[in-house]
PDB file of C-alpha atoms in Angstrom:
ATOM      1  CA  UNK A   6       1.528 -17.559  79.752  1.00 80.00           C
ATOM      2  CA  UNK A   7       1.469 -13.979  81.183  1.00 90.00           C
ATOM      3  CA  UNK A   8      -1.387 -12.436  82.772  1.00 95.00           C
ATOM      4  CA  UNK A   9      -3.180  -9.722  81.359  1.00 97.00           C
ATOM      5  CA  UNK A  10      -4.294  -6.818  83.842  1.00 98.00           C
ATOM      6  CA  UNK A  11      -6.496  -3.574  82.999  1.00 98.00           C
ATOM      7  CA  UNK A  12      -5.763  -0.525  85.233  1.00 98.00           C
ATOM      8  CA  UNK A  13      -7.975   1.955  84.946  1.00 98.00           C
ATOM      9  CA  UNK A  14      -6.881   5.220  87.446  1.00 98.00           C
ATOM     10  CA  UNK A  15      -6.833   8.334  86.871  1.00 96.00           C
ATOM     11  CA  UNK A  16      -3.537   9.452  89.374  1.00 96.00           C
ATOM     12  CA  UNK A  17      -0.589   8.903  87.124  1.00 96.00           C
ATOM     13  CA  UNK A  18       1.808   8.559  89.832  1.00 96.00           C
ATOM     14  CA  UNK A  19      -0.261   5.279  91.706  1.00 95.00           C
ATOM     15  CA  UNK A  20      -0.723   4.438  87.974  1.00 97.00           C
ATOM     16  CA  UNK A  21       2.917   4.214  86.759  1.00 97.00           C
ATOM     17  CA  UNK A  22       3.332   2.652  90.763  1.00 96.00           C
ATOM     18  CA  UNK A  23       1.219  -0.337  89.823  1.00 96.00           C
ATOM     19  CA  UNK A  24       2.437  -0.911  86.767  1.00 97.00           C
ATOM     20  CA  UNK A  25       5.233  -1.203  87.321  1.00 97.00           C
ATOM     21  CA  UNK A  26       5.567  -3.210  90.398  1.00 96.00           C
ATOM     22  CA  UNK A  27       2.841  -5.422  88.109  1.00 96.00           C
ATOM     23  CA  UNK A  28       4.857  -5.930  85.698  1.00 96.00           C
ATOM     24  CA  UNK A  29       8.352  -6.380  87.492  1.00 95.00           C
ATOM     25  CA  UNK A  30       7.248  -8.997  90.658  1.00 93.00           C
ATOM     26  CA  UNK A  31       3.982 -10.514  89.315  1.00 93.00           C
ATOM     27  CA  UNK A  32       5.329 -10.945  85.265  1.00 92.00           C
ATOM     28  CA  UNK A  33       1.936  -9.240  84.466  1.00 95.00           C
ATOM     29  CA  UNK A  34       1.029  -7.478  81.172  1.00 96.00           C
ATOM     30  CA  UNK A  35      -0.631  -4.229  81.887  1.00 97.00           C
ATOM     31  CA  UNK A  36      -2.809  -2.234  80.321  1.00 98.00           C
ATOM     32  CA  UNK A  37      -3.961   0.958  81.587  1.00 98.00           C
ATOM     33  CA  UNK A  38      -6.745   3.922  81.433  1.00 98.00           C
ATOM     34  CA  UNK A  39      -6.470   7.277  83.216  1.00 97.00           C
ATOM     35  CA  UNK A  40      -9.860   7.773  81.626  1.00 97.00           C
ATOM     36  CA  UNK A  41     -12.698   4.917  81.801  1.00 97.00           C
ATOM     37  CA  UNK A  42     -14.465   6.395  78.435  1.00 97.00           C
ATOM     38  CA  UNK A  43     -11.218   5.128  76.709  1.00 97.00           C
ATOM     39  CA  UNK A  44     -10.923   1.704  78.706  1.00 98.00           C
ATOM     40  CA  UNK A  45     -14.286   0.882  77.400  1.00 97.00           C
ATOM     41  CA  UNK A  46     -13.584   1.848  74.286  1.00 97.00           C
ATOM     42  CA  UNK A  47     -10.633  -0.367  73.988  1.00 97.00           C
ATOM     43  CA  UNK A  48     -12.525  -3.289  75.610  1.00 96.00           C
ATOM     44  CA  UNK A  49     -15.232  -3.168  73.004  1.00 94.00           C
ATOM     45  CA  UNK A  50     -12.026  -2.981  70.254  1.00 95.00           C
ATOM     46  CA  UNK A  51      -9.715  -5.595  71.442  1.00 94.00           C
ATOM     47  CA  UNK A  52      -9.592  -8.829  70.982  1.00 93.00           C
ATOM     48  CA  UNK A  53      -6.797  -9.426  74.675  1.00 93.00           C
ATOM     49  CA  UNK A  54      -8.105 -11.625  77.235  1.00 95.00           C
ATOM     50  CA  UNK A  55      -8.026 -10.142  80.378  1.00 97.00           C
ATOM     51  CA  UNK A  56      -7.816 -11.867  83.982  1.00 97.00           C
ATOM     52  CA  UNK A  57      -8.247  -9.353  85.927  1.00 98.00           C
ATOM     53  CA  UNK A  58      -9.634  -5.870  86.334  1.00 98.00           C
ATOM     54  CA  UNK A  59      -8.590  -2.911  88.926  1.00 98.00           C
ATOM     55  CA  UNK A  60     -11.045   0.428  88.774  1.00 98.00           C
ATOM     56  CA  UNK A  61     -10.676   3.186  90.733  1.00 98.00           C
ATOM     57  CA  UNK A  62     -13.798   4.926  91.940  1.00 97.00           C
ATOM     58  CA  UNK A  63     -13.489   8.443  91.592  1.00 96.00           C
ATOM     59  CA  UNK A  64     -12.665   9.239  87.768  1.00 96.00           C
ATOM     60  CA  UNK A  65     -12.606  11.858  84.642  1.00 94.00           C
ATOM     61  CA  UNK A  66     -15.935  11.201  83.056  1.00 93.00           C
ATOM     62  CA  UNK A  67     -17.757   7.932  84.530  1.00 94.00           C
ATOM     63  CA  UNK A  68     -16.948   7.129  88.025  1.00 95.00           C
ATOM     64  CA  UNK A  69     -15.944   3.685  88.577  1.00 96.00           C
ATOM     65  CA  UNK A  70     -19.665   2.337  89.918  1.00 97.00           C
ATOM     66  CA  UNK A  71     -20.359   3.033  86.569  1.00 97.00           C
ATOM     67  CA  UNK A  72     -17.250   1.439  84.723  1.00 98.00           C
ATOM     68  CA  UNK A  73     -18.413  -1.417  87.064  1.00 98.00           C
ATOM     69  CA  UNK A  74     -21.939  -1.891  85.992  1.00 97.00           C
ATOM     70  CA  UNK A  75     -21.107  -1.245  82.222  1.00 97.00           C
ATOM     71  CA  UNK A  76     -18.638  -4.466  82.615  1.00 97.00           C
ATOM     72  CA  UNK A  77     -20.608  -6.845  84.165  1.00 97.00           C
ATOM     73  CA  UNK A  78     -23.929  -6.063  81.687  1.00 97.00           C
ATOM     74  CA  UNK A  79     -20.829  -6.393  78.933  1.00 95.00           C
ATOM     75  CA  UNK A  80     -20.743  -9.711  77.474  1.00 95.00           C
ATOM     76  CA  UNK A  81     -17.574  -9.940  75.884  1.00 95.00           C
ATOM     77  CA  UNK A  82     -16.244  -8.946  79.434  1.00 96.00           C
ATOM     78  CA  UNK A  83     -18.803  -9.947  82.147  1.00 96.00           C
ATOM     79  CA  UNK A  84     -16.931 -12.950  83.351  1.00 96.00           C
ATOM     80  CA  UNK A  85     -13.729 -11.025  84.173  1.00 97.00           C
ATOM     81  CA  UNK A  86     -13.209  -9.817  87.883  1.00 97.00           C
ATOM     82  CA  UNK A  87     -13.462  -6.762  89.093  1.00 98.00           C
ATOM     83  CA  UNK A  88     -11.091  -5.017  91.898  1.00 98.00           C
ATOM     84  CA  UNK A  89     -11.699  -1.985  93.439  1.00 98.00           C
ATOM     85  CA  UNK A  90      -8.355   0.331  93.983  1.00 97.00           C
ATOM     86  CA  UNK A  91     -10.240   3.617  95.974  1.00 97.00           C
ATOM     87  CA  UNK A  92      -9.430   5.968  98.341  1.00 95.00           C
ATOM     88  CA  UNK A  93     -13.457   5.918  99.071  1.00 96.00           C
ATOM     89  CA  UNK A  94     -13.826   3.587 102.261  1.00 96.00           C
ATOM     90  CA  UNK A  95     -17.095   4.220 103.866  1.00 97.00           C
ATOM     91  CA  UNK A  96     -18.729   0.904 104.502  1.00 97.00           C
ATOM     92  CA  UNK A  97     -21.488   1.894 101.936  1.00 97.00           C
ATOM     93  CA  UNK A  98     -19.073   2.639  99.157  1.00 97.00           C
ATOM     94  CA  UNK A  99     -17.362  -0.743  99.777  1.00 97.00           C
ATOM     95  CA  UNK A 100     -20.748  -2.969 100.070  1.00 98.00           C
ATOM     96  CA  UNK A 101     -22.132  -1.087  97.152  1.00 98.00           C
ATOM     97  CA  UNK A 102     -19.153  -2.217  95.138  1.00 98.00           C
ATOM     98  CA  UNK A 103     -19.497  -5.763  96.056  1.00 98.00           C
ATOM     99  CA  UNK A 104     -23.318  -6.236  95.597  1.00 98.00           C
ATOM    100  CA  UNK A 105     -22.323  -4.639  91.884  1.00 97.00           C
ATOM    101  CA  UNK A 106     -20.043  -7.437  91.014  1.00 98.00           C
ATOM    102  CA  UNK A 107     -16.534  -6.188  92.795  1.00 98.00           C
ATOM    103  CA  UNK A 108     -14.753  -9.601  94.211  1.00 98.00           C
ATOM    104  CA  UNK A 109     -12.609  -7.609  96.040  1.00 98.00           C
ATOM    105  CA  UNK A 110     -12.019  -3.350  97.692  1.00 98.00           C
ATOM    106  CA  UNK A 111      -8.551  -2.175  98.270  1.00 97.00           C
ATOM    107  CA  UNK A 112      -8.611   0.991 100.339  1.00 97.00           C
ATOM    108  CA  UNK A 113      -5.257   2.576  98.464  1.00 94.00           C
ATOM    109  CA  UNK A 114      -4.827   4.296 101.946  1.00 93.00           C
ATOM    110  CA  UNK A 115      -4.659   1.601 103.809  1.00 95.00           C
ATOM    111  CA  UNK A 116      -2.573  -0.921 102.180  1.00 95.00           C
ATOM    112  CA  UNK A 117       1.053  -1.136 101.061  1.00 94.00           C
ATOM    113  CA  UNK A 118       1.999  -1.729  97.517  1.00 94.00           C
ATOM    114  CA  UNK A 119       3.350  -4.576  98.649  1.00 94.00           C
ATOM    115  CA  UNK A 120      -0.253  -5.890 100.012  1.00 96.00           C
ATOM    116  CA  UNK A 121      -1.965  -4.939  96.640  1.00 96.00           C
ATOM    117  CA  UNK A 122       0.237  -7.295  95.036  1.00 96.00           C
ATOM    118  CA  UNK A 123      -0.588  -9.748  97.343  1.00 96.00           C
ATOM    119  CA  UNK A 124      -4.556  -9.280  96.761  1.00 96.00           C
ATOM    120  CA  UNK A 125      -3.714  -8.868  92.325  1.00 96.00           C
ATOM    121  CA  UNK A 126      -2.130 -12.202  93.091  1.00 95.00           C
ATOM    122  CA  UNK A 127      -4.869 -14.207  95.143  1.00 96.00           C
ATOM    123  CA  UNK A 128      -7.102 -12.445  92.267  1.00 96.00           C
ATOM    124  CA  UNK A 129      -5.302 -14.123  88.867  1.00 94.00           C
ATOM    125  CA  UNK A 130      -6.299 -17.347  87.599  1.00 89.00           C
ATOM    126  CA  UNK A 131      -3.961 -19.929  88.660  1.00 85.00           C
ATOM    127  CA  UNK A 132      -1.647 -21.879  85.886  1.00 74.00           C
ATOM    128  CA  UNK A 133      -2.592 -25.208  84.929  1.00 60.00           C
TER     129      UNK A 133
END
């Protein structure tokens, strides 16, 4: 069964990126926001399961702190992890993150695509 991935990022280039390398060397279905406002809004609407979230941290609207706390107070998606995708990488950015919920911060800067796939894959739930 595929995987089902929200993207929520506001930089349509490292968008379409991750999509598409999602969707062509993981076999995951993505879903994605450039605006969080709308990503909750389809949360609240759908009825998709999703495995696995990716926020950015600097968007249109609500930043992604807040995108973050809003999900894990959510209940129909609390349970879902949470990675951060940010250019932001002081150490207080990154711990504040994590002591929100966040199971994992990519620095965007400072990883390839190819290494983002790799921490999306450690990140999925496993087949059984």
């Amino acid at each position: 069964m595929k995987k089902n991935v929200l993207l929520v990022e506001d930089d349509s280039f490292i968008t379409q990126m991750y999509v598409t390398k999602m969707e062509e060397e993981l076999d995951i279905e993505v879903t994605s926001f450039s605006n969080p406002l709308e990503a909750q809004k389809f949360m609240d609407e759908t009825d998709v399961k999703f495995d696995l979230f990716l926020y950015d941290l600097i968007l249109p609207d609500l930043n992604g702190y807040d995108l973050l706390a809003w999900t894990k107070e959510h209940p129909k998606v609390k349970d879902v992890p949470v990675v951060i995708l940010s250019n932001l990488s002081a150490q207080k950015d990154i711990n504040d993150a994590y002591e929100m919920g966040a199971i994992d911060y990519i620095v965007k800067s400072n990883y390839t695509p190819n290494e983002v796939m790799r921490t999306i894959r450690k990140h999925l739930p496993k087949d059984e």
